[in-house]
Amino acid sequence: MIGYSKYLQEAVTAARIAGQYQKSRFASTLEIEMKGEKDLVTEVDRESERLIVEHLLSRFPGHDIIAEEGDYLQAGSPCRWIIDPVDGTTNYAHGYPWFCSSIALEVEGELVAGVIYNPIYDELFTASKGDGAYLNGNRLSVSNRVPLSNSLLGTGFPYDCATDPANNFASFIAFQKSARGIRRAGAAALDLAYVAAGRLDGFWELKLKAWDVAAGVLLVREAGGVVTTFDGSAYDVFNDRIVASNGLIHDSMVTLLAAVAAGVAI
Ligand code: IPD
Ligand code: CA
Ligand code: CA
């Protein structure tokens, strides 16, 4: 690790602190609030965020923070942490053991460090810019599986899918027909980590937020994969359409998404 290791190290510590807490409260009775008709937030989301932010600011007091559950003063620091304290909240609230925390650091708008931690499996995914992606310290690389018809993909659906036609349903059907299979596991950050690990060959989703994807995007890129918008153009974490893949099936995924957008039957 060159350059960004001190940041990565502290992000790992923060993710482990949050993960230990999440595990200790898992499947217990939780206070749950509704942010929208389907969108939950639990006391564990809020406390996990508090623990992560407290740790990072104790080490890097001047840094900016963007996180899902709170508003933080933006001091204009070149260093900005992007945090999802619990990705997979619906799973967590239902006692379904599939969730993680996701922590990324941007320096001058560029992703330089990312951590995704699944405390149930004790799987720690890490990446820093120029130094590759790792799972529990072992180097990761994306799969070399081709073509799309042999591929396993991940995706998800936005919380407002019942009311907004931009709901991913048509693409889901088209990919289900064209690929080997699709998993909708409920934690976008882990989907991206799984693309980096070669366990999924591709992933697409819409209306995700920066905290859902920031660490995962760096992981995929550092594992040799490709991340773009739906039309294949350059992606940044504030774009709300994402396609991530092993690179080899990327054009096929983008072509299929274009066909769905044009209303062509697959
Ligand atoms: C959600 C998960 C899910 C995705 C949703 C996200 P949350 O994040 O990543 O997989 O489909 O769109 O909002 O609410 O569990 O942090
Ligand atoms: Ca999330
Ligand atoms: Ca969340």
PDB file of C-alpha atoms and ligand atoms in Angstrom:
ATOM      1  CA  MET A   1       0.000   0.000   0.000  1.00  0.00           C
ATOM      2  CA  ILE A   2       1.460   3.310  -1.040  1.00  0.00           C
ATOM      3  CA  GLY A   3       0.212   6.746  -0.076  1.00  0.00           C
ATOM      4  CA  TYR A   4      -3.288   6.018   1.143  1.00  0.00           C
ATOM      5  CA  SER A   5      -2.560   3.250   3.642  1.00  0.00           C
ATOM      6  CA  LYS A   6      -3.086   5.362   6.766  1.00  0.00           C
ATOM      7  CA  TYR A   7      -6.566   6.305   5.517  1.00  0.00           C
ATOM      8  CA  LEU A   8      -7.406   2.747   4.553  1.00  0.00           C
ATOM      9  CA  GLN A   9      -6.234   1.481   7.927  1.00  0.00           C
ATOM     10  CA  GLU A  10      -8.508   3.857   9.839  1.00  0.00           C
ATOM     11  CA  ALA A  11     -11.444   3.066   7.548  1.00  0.00           C
ATOM     12  CA  VAL A  12     -10.880  -0.633   8.286  1.00  0.00           C
ATOM     13  CA  THR A  13     -10.862   0.078  12.027  1.00  0.00           C
ATOM     14  CA  ALA A  14     -14.092   2.086  11.719  1.00  0.00           C
ATOM     15  CA  ALA A  15     -15.769  -0.666   9.661  1.00  0.00           C
ATOM     16  CA  ARG A  16     -14.744  -3.314  12.194  1.00  0.00           C
ATOM     17  CA  ILE A  17     -16.063  -1.235  15.106  1.00  0.00           C
ATOM     18  CA  ALA A  18     -19.395  -0.818  13.300  1.00  0.00           C
ATOM     19  CA  GLY A  19     -19.453  -4.479  12.228  1.00  0.00           C
ATOM     20  CA  GLN A  20     -18.921  -5.731  15.766  1.00  0.00           C
ATOM     21  CA  TYR A  21     -21.773  -3.539  16.968  1.00  0.00           C
ATOM     22  CA  GLN A  22     -24.047  -4.680  14.082  1.00  0.00           C
ATOM     23  CA  LYS A  23     -23.351  -8.308  14.897  1.00  0.00           C
ATOM     24  CA  SER A  24     -24.086  -7.754  18.588  1.00  0.00           C
ATOM     25  CA  ARG A  25     -27.509  -6.274  17.770  1.00  0.00           C
ATOM     26  CA  PHE A  26     -28.342  -8.600  14.879  1.00  0.00           C
ATOM     27  CA  ALA A  27     -31.785 -10.250  15.092  1.00  0.00           C
ATOM     28  CA  SER A  28     -32.633  -8.318  18.277  1.00  0.00           C
ATOM     29  CA  THR A  29     -35.668  -6.078  18.668  1.00  0.00           C
ATOM     30  CA  LEU A  30     -34.943  -2.770  16.954  1.00  0.00           C
ATOM     31  CA  GLU A  31     -36.441   0.673  16.826  1.00  0.00           C
ATOM     32  CA  ILE A  32     -37.420   1.150  13.195  1.00  0.00           C
ATOM     33  CA  GLU A  33     -38.556   4.329  11.444  1.00  0.00           C
ATOM     34  CA  MET A  34     -39.880   4.665   7.907  1.00  0.00           C
ATOM     35  CA  LYS A  35     -38.067   7.111   5.594  1.00  0.00           C
ATOM     36  CA  GLY A  36     -40.477   6.249   2.769  1.00  0.00           C
ATOM     37  CA  GLU A  37     -43.107   3.606   2.078  1.00  0.00           C
ATOM     38  CA  LYS A  38     -40.499   0.823   1.813  1.00  0.00           C
ATOM     39  CA  ASP A  39     -37.367   2.639   3.023  1.00  0.00           C
ATOM     40  CA  LEU A  40     -36.441   1.806   6.630  1.00  0.00           C
ATOM     41  CA  VAL A  41     -33.919   3.167   9.051  1.00  0.00           C
ATOM     42  CA  THR A  42     -33.077   1.420  12.314  1.00  0.00           C
ATOM     43  CA  GLU A  43     -31.320   2.550  15.453  1.00  0.00           C
ATOM     44  CA  VAL A  44     -28.417   0.343  14.309  1.00  0.00           C
ATOM     45  CA  ASP A  45     -28.003   2.391  11.098  1.00  0.00           C
ATOM     46  CA  ARG A  46     -27.778   5.578  13.161  1.00  0.00           C
ATOM     47  CA  GLU A  47     -25.481   4.206  15.848  1.00  0.00           C
ATOM     48  CA  SER A  48     -23.217   2.535  13.244  1.00  0.00           C
ATOM     49  CA  GLU A  49     -22.886   5.862  11.461  1.00  0.00           C
ATOM     50  CA  ARG A  50     -22.114   7.618  14.747  1.00  0.00           C
ATOM     51  CA  LEU A  51     -19.370   5.073  15.533  1.00  0.00           C
ATOM     52  CA  ILE A  52     -17.797   5.313  12.062  1.00  0.00           C
ATOM     53  CA  VAL A  53     -17.888   9.118  11.900  1.00  0.00           C
ATOM     54  CA  GLU A  54     -16.596   9.455  15.457  1.00  0.00           C
ATOM     55  CA  HIS A  55     -13.632   7.216  14.666  1.00  0.00           C
ATOM     56  CA  LEU A  56     -12.739   8.902  11.383  1.00  0.00           C
ATOM     57  CA  LEU A  57     -13.044  12.447  12.746  1.00  0.00           C
ATOM     58  CA  SER A  58     -10.960  11.524  15.784  1.00  0.00           C
ATOM     59  CA  ARG A  59      -8.156  10.595  13.365  1.00  0.00           C
ATOM     60  CA  PHE A  60      -8.790  13.183  10.636  1.00  0.00           C
ATOM     61  CA  PRO A  61     -10.554  16.139  12.295  1.00  0.00           C
ATOM     62  CA  GLY A  62     -10.621  18.436   9.255  1.00  0.00           C
ATOM     63  CA  HIS A  63     -12.058  15.967   6.765  1.00  0.00           C
ATOM     64  CA  ASP A  64     -15.542  16.300   5.249  1.00  0.00           C
ATOM     65  CA  ILE A  65     -18.182  13.603   5.582  1.00  0.00           C
ATOM     66  CA  ILE A  66     -21.142  12.532   3.453  1.00  0.00           C
ATOM     67  CA  ALA A  67     -23.148   9.740   5.073  1.00  0.00           C
ATOM     68  CA  GLU A  68     -26.624   8.346   4.598  1.00  0.00           C
ATOM     69  CA  GLU A  69     -28.178   9.080   7.966  1.00  0.00           C
ATOM     70  CA  GLY A  70     -26.805  12.517   8.876  1.00  0.00           C
ATOM     71  CA  ASP A  71     -25.961  15.977   7.600  1.00  0.00           C
ATOM     72  CA  TYR A  72     -22.408  17.077   8.248  1.00  0.00           C
ATOM     73  CA  LEU A  73     -20.858  20.471   7.860  1.00  0.00           C
ATOM     74  CA  GLN A  74     -18.862  20.634   4.608  1.00  0.00           C
ATOM     75  CA  ALA A  75     -15.702  22.587   5.387  1.00  0.00           C
ATOM     76  CA  GLY A  76     -14.357  22.330   1.844  1.00  0.00           C
ATOM     77  CA  SER A  77     -11.604  19.846   2.735  1.00  0.00           C
ATOM     78  CA  PRO A  78     -10.004  18.091  -0.256  1.00  0.00           C
ATOM     79  CA  CYS A  79     -10.626  14.853   1.695  1.00  0.00           C
ATOM     80  CA  ARG A  80     -14.204  13.622   1.881  1.00  0.00           C
ATOM     81  CA  TRP A  81     -15.443  10.356   3.394  1.00  0.00           C
ATOM     82  CA  ILE A  82     -18.518   8.744   1.799  1.00  0.00           C
ATOM     83  CA  ILE A  83     -20.241   6.372   4.214  1.00  0.00           C
ATOM     84  CA  ASP A  84     -23.109   3.905   4.193  1.00  0.00           C
ATOM     85  CA  PRO A  85     -23.225   2.694   7.805  1.00  0.00           C
ATOM     86  CA  VAL A  86     -25.486  -0.263   6.975  1.00  0.00           C
ATOM     87  CA  ASP A  87     -25.990  -1.237   3.361  1.00  0.00           C
ATOM     88  CA  GLY A  88     -28.767  -3.820   3.316  1.00  0.00           C
ATOM     89  CA  THR A  89     -30.956  -2.223   5.989  1.00  0.00           C
ATOM     90  CA  THR A  90     -34.092  -4.098   4.914  1.00  0.00           C
ATOM     91  CA  ASN A  91     -32.190  -7.367   5.312  1.00  0.00           C
ATOM     92  CA  TYR A  92     -30.842  -6.276   8.689  1.00  0.00           C
ATOM     93  CA  ALA A  93     -34.262  -5.257   9.991  1.00  0.00           C
ATOM     94  CA  HIS A  94     -35.693  -8.637   8.980  1.00  0.00           C
ATOM     95  CA  GLY A  95     -32.887 -10.678  10.538  1.00  0.00           C
ATOM     96  CA  TYR A  96     -31.673 -11.702   7.051  1.00  0.00           C
ATOM     97  CA  PRO A  97     -27.884 -11.946   7.421  1.00  0.00           C
ATOM     98  CA  TRP A  98     -26.770 -10.003   4.354  1.00  0.00           C
ATOM     99  CA  PHE A  99     -25.502  -6.477   4.978  1.00  0.00           C
ATOM    100  CA  CYS A 100     -22.286  -4.529   5.323  1.00  0.00           C
ATOM    101  CA  SER A 101     -20.875  -1.122   6.001  1.00  0.00           C
ATOM    102  CA  SER A 102     -19.233   0.793   3.188  1.00  0.00           C
ATOM    103  CA  ILE A 103     -16.648   3.526   3.667  1.00  0.00           C
ATOM    104  CA  ALA A 104     -14.772   5.369   0.916  1.00  0.00           C
ATOM    105  CA  LEU A 105     -12.414   8.318   0.794  1.00  0.00           C
ATOM    106  CA  GLU A 106     -12.262  10.827  -2.042  1.00  0.00           C
ATOM    107  CA  VAL A 107      -9.305  13.174  -2.349  1.00  0.00           C
ATOM    108  CA  GLU A 108      -9.988  16.120  -4.632  1.00  0.00           C
ATOM    109  CA  GLY A 109     -12.948  14.261  -6.080  1.00  0.00           C
ATOM    110  CA  GLU A 110     -11.031  11.067  -6.796  1.00  0.00           C
ATOM    111  CA  LEU A 111     -11.765   7.771  -5.033  1.00  0.00           C
ATOM    112  CA  VAL A 112      -8.577   6.669  -3.280  1.00  0.00           C
ATOM    113  CA  ALA A 113      -9.625   4.223  -0.554  1.00  0.00           C
ATOM    114  CA  GLY A 114     -12.582   1.927   0.006  1.00  0.00           C
ATOM    115  CA  VAL A 115     -13.675  -0.612   2.602  1.00  0.00           C
ATOM    116  CA  ILE A 116     -16.711  -2.898   2.591  1.00  0.00           C
ATOM    117  CA  TYR A 117     -17.164  -5.151   5.609  1.00  0.00           C
ATOM    118  CA  ASN A 118     -19.604  -8.031   5.993  1.00  0.00           C
ATOM    119  CA  PRO A 119     -19.424  -8.826   9.719  1.00  0.00           C
ATOM    120  CA  ILE A 120     -21.498 -12.017   9.485  1.00  0.00           C
ATOM    121  CA  TYR A 121     -19.017 -13.663   7.083  1.00  0.00           C
ATOM    122  CA  ASP A 122     -16.111 -11.661   8.524  1.00  0.00           C
ATOM    123  CA  GLU A 123     -15.242 -10.650   4.959  1.00  0.00           C
ATOM    124  CA  LEU A 124     -13.298  -7.416   4.654  1.00  0.00           C
ATOM    125  CA  PHE A 125     -12.984  -6.005   1.125  1.00  0.00           C
ATOM    126  CA  THR A 126     -10.417  -3.225   0.757  1.00  0.00           C
ATOM    127  CA  ALA A 127      -8.974  -1.180  -2.079  1.00  0.00           C
ATOM    128  CA  SER A 128      -6.714   1.782  -2.443  1.00  0.00           C
ATOM    129  CA  LYS A 129      -5.974   3.615  -5.625  1.00  0.00           C
ATOM    130  CA  GLY A 130      -3.147   2.045  -7.593  1.00  0.00           C
ATOM    131  CA  ASP A 131      -2.672  -0.759  -5.083  1.00  0.00           C
ATOM    132  CA  GLY A 132      -5.355  -3.270  -6.062  1.00  0.00           C
ATOM    133  CA  ALA A 133      -8.349  -4.779  -4.319  1.00  0.00           C
ATOM    134  CA  TYR A 134      -8.228  -7.363  -1.538  1.00  0.00           C
ATOM    135  CA  LEU A 135     -10.460  -9.713   0.425  1.00  0.00           C
ATOM    136  CA  ASN A 136      -9.111 -10.371   3.911  1.00  0.00           C
ATOM    137  CA  GLY A 137      -5.673  -9.447   2.571  1.00  0.00           C
ATOM    138  CA  ASN A 138      -5.796 -11.657  -0.541  1.00  0.00           C
ATOM    139  CA  ARG A 139      -5.591  -9.926  -3.913  1.00  0.00           C
ATOM    140  CA  LEU A 140      -8.798  -9.888  -5.942  1.00  0.00           C
ATOM    141  CA  SER A 141      -9.434  -9.860  -9.634  1.00  0.00           C
ATOM    142  CA  VAL A 142     -12.656  -9.793 -11.597  1.00  0.00           C
ATOM    143  CA  SER A 143     -13.829 -12.929 -13.382  1.00  0.00           C
ATOM    144  CA  ASN A 144     -12.920 -13.776 -16.950  1.00  0.00           C
ATOM    145  CA  ARG A 145     -16.309 -15.264 -17.704  1.00  0.00           C
ATOM    146  CA  VAL A 146     -17.852 -14.716 -21.138  1.00  0.00           C
ATOM    147  CA  PRO A 147     -20.290 -14.333 -22.784  1.00  0.00           C
ATOM    148  CA  LEU A 148     -23.278 -12.681 -21.105  1.00  0.00           C
ATOM    149  CA  SER A 149     -25.266 -15.914 -21.440  1.00  0.00           C
ATOM    150  CA  ASN A 150     -22.802 -17.640 -19.061  1.00  0.00           C
ATOM    151  CA  SER A 151     -22.749 -14.784 -16.576  1.00  0.00           C
ATOM    152  CA  LEU A 152     -24.155 -14.324 -13.090  1.00  0.00           C
ATOM    153  CA  LEU A 153     -25.315 -10.756 -12.449  1.00  0.00           C
ATOM    154  CA  GLY A 154     -26.436  -8.685  -9.492  1.00  0.00           C
ATOM    155  CA  THR A 155     -28.981  -5.888  -9.361  1.00  0.00           C
ATOM    156  CA  GLY A 156     -31.564  -4.205  -7.142  1.00  0.00           C
ATOM    157  CA  PHE A 157     -34.696  -2.090  -7.271  1.00  0.00           C
ATOM    158  CA  PRO A 158     -35.291   1.447  -6.029  1.00  0.00           C
ATOM    159  CA  TYR A 159     -37.526   1.967  -2.991  1.00  0.00           C
ATOM    160  CA  ASP A 160     -40.044   3.901  -5.140  1.00  0.00           C
ATOM    161  CA  CYS A 161     -40.358   1.097  -7.722  1.00  0.00           C
ATOM    162  CA  ALA A 162     -44.106   0.806  -7.141  1.00  0.00           C
ATOM    163  CA  THR A 163     -44.751   4.423  -8.135  1.00  0.00           C
ATOM    164  CA  ASP A 164     -41.981   5.486 -10.542  1.00  0.00           C
ATOM    165  CA  PRO A 165     -41.733   3.801 -13.962  1.00  0.00           C
ATOM    166  CA  ALA A 166     -37.916   4.073 -13.738  1.00  0.00           C
ATOM    167  CA  ASN A 167     -38.021   0.870 -11.718  1.00  0.00           C
ATOM    168  CA  ASN A 168     -35.574  -1.546 -13.394  1.00  0.00           C
ATOM    169  CA  PHE A 169     -38.303  -4.130 -14.079  1.00  0.00           C
ATOM    170  CA  ALA A 170     -37.888  -4.281 -17.883  1.00  0.00           C
ATOM    171  CA  SER A 171     -34.088  -4.571 -17.635  1.00  0.00           C
ATOM    172  CA  PHE A 172     -34.442  -7.255 -14.990  1.00  0.00           C
ATOM    173  CA  ILE A 173     -36.604  -9.370 -17.312  1.00  0.00           C
ATOM    174  CA  ALA A 174     -34.256  -8.812 -20.263  1.00  0.00           C
ATOM    175  CA  PHE A 175     -31.145  -9.779 -18.256  1.00  0.00           C
ATOM    176  CA  GLN A 176     -32.937 -12.741 -16.690  1.00  0.00           C
ATOM    177  CA  LYS A 177     -33.543 -14.018 -20.239  1.00  0.00           C
ATOM    178  CA  SER A 178     -30.043 -13.208 -21.501  1.00  0.00           C
ATOM    179  CA  ALA A 179     -27.746 -14.129 -18.601  1.00  0.00           C
ATOM    180  CA  ARG A 180     -27.259 -17.344 -16.629  1.00  0.00           C
ATOM    181  CA  GLY A 181     -28.844 -15.850 -13.535  1.00  0.00           C
ATOM    182  CA  ILE A 182     -29.492 -12.755 -11.475  1.00  0.00           C
ATOM    183  CA  ARG A 183     -29.184 -12.231  -7.739  1.00  0.00           C
ATOM    184  CA  ARG A 184     -31.093  -9.502  -5.906  1.00  0.00           C
ATOM    185  CA  ALA A 185     -29.392  -9.866  -2.553  1.00  0.00           C
ATOM    186  CA  GLY A 186     -30.255  -6.429  -1.139  1.00  0.00           C
ATOM    187  CA  ALA A 187     -26.914  -4.704  -0.551  1.00  0.00           C
ATOM    188  CA  ALA A 188     -25.474  -2.855  -3.545  1.00  0.00           C
ATOM    189  CA  ALA A 189     -22.077  -2.383  -1.889  1.00  0.00           C
ATOM    190  CA  LEU A 190     -21.705  -6.148  -1.482  1.00  0.00           C
ATOM    191  CA  ASP A 191     -22.862  -6.677  -5.085  1.00  0.00           C
ATOM    192  CA  LEU A 192     -19.987  -4.464  -6.237  1.00  0.00           C
ATOM    193  CA  ALA A 193     -17.526  -6.180  -3.889  1.00  0.00           C
ATOM    194  CA  TYR A 194     -18.678  -9.477  -5.402  1.00  0.00           C
ATOM    195  CA  VAL A 195     -17.967  -8.215  -8.923  1.00  0.00           C
ATOM    196  CA  ALA A 196     -14.470  -7.284  -7.716  1.00  0.00           C
ATOM    197  CA  ALA A 197     -14.082 -10.782  -6.248  1.00  0.00           C
ATOM    198  CA  GLY A 198     -15.231 -12.510  -9.463  1.00  0.00           C
ATOM    199  CA  ARG A 199     -18.245 -14.009  -7.659  1.00  0.00           C
ATOM    200  CA  LEU A 200     -20.552 -11.942  -9.862  1.00  0.00           C
ATOM    201  CA  ASP A 201     -19.620 -11.120 -13.462  1.00  0.00           C
ATOM    202  CA  GLY A 202     -21.642  -7.920 -13.650  1.00  0.00           C
ATOM    203  CA  PHE A 203     -23.979  -5.583 -11.795  1.00  0.00           C
ATOM    204  CA  TRP A 204     -26.341  -2.814 -12.812  1.00  0.00           C
ATOM    205  CA  GLU A 205     -28.761  -0.641 -10.871  1.00  0.00           C
ATOM    206  CA  LEU A 206     -30.376   2.787 -10.982  1.00  0.00           C
ATOM    207  CA  LYS A 207     -31.062   5.511  -8.431  1.00  0.00           C
ATOM    208  CA  LEU A 208     -28.266   4.458  -6.106  1.00  0.00           C
ATOM    209  CA  LYS A 209     -26.607   7.082  -3.950  1.00  0.00           C
ATOM    210  CA  ALA A 210     -22.896   7.854  -3.646  1.00  0.00           C
ATOM    211  CA  TRP A 211     -22.686   6.014  -0.297  1.00  0.00           C
ATOM    212  CA  ASP A 212     -24.113   2.815  -1.843  1.00  0.00           C
ATOM    213  CA  VAL A 213     -21.413   2.622  -4.493  1.00  0.00           C
ATOM    214  CA  ALA A 214     -18.288   4.668  -3.669  1.00  0.00           C
ATOM    215  CA  ALA A 215     -16.178   1.945  -2.019  1.00  0.00           C
ATOM    216  CA  GLY A 216     -17.469  -0.726  -4.407  1.00  0.00           C
ATOM    217  CA  VAL A 217     -16.610   1.266  -7.520  1.00  0.00           C
ATOM    218  CA  LEU A 218     -12.983   1.569  -6.399  1.00  0.00           C
ATOM    219  CA  LEU A 219     -12.909  -2.158  -5.581  1.00  0.00           C
ATOM    220  CA  VAL A 220     -14.179  -3.105  -9.048  1.00  0.00           C
ATOM    221  CA  ARG A 221     -11.728  -0.779 -10.806  1.00  0.00           C
ATOM    222  CA  GLU A 222      -8.786  -1.949  -8.701  1.00  0.00           C
ATOM    223  CA  ALA A 223      -9.730  -5.577  -9.402  1.00  0.00           C
ATOM    224  CA  GLY A 224      -9.471  -4.896 -13.156  1.00  0.00           C
ATOM    225  CA  GLY A 225     -13.166  -4.364 -13.856  1.00  0.00           C
ATOM    226  CA  VAL A 226     -15.033  -1.596 -15.650  1.00  0.00           C
ATOM    227  CA  VAL A 227     -17.643   0.827 -14.282  1.00  0.00           C
ATOM    228  CA  THR A 228     -19.718   3.123 -16.510  1.00  0.00           C
ATOM    229  CA  THR A 229     -23.155   4.679 -16.741  1.00  0.00           C
ATOM    230  CA  PHE A 230     -25.908   2.791 -18.603  1.00  0.00           C
ATOM    231  CA  ASP A 231     -24.794   4.262 -21.940  1.00  0.00           C
ATOM    232  CA  GLY A 232     -21.174   3.218 -21.452  1.00  0.00           C
ATOM    233  CA  SER A 233     -19.920   6.706 -20.677  1.00  0.00           C
ATOM    234  CA  ALA A 234     -17.658   7.792 -17.817  1.00  0.00           C
ATOM    235  CA  TYR A 235     -19.153   7.218 -14.381  1.00  0.00           C
ATOM    236  CA  ASP A 236     -18.839   9.112 -11.150  1.00  0.00           C
ATOM    237  CA  VAL A 237     -20.501   8.192  -7.875  1.00  0.00           C
ATOM    238  CA  PHE A 238     -23.117  10.949  -8.160  1.00  0.00           C
ATOM    239  CA  ASN A 239     -24.441   9.448 -11.391  1.00  0.00           C
ATOM    240  CA  ASP A 240     -27.607   7.478 -10.712  1.00  0.00           C
ATOM    241  CA  ARG A 241     -27.165   4.775 -13.349  1.00  0.00           C
ATOM    242  CA  ILE A 242     -24.348   2.258 -12.862  1.00  0.00           C
ATOM    243  CA  VAL A 243     -23.047  -0.757 -14.774  1.00  0.00           C
ATOM    244  CA  ALA A 244     -20.050  -2.598 -13.327  1.00  0.00           C
ATOM    245  CA  SER A 245     -18.553  -5.731 -14.809  1.00  0.00           C
ATOM    246  CA  ASN A 246     -15.504  -7.851 -15.470  1.00  0.00           C
ATOM    247  CA  GLY A 247     -15.020  -5.701 -18.599  1.00  0.00           C
ATOM    248  CA  LEU A 248     -15.499  -8.650 -20.956  1.00  0.00           C
ATOM    249  CA  ILE A 249     -19.311  -8.604 -20.844  1.00  0.00           C
ATOM    250  CA  HIS A 250     -19.569  -4.835 -20.469  1.00  0.00           C
ATOM    251  CA  ASP A 251     -20.518  -4.016 -24.061  1.00  0.00           C
ATOM    252  CA  SER A 252     -23.198  -6.702 -24.021  1.00  0.00           C
ATOM    253  CA  MET A 253     -24.665  -5.254 -20.821  1.00  0.00           C
ATOM    254  CA  VAL A 254     -24.662  -1.700 -22.201  1.00  0.00           C
ATOM    255  CA  THR A 255     -26.188  -2.891 -25.483  1.00  0.00           C
ATOM    256  CA  LEU A 256     -28.963  -4.698 -23.662  1.00  0.00           C
ATOM    257  CA  LEU A 257     -29.709  -1.644 -21.468  1.00  0.00           C
ATOM    258  CA  ALA A 258     -29.886   0.527 -24.613  1.00  0.00           C
ATOM    259  CA  ALA A 259     -32.292  -1.921 -26.238  1.00  0.00           C
ATOM    260  CA  VAL A 260     -34.521  -1.889 -23.147  1.00  0.00           C
ATOM    261  CA  ALA A 261     -34.441   1.919 -23.043  1.00  0.00           C
ATOM    262  CA  ALA A 262     -35.457   1.979 -26.720  1.00  0.00           C
ATOM    263  CA  GLY A 263     -38.339  -0.388 -25.987  1.00  0.00           C
ATOM    264  CA  VAL A 264     -36.916  -3.223 -28.110  1.00  0.00           C
ATOM    265  CA  ALA A 265     -38.252  -6.606 -26.929  1.00  0.00           C
ATOM    266  CA  ILE A 266     -35.532  -9.013 -25.773  1.00  0.00           C
TER     267      ILE A 266
HETATM  268  C1  IPD B   1     -30.081  -0.189  -0.515  1.00  0.00           C
HETATM  269  C2  IPD B   1     -29.378  -1.462  -0.940  1.00  0.00           C
HETATM  270  C3  IPD B   1     -30.159  -2.179  -2.019  1.00  0.00           C
HETATM  271  C4  IPD B   1     -30.455  -1.290  -3.197  1.00  0.00           C
HETATM  272  C5  IPD B   1     -31.168  -0.040  -2.711  1.00  0.00           C
HETATM  273  C6  IPD B   1     -30.273   0.698  -1.712  1.00  0.00           C
HETATM  274  P1  IPD B   1     -29.793   0.589   2.039  1.00  0.00           P
HETATM  275  O1  IPD B   1     -29.342   0.508   0.464  1.00  0.00           O
HETATM  276  O2  IPD B   1     -28.090  -1.195  -1.414  1.00  0.00           O
HETATM  277  O3  IPD B   1     -29.473  -3.304  -2.503  1.00  0.00           O
HETATM  278  O4  IPD B   1     -31.232  -1.982  -4.115  1.00  0.00           O
HETATM  279  O5  IPD B   1     -31.503   0.784  -3.762  1.00  0.00           O
HETATM  280  O6  IPD B   1     -30.853   1.905  -1.333  1.00  0.00           O
HETATM  281  O7  IPD B   1     -31.058   1.394   2.074  1.00  0.00           O
HETATM  282  O8  IPD B   1     -29.972  -0.796   2.518  1.00  0.00           O
HETATM  283  O9  IPD B   1     -28.633   1.323   2.633  1.00  0.00           O
HETATM  284 CA    CA B   2     -27.229   1.635   0.842  1.00  0.00          CA
HETATM  285 CA    CA B   3     -27.818   2.369   4.385  1.00  0.00          CA
END
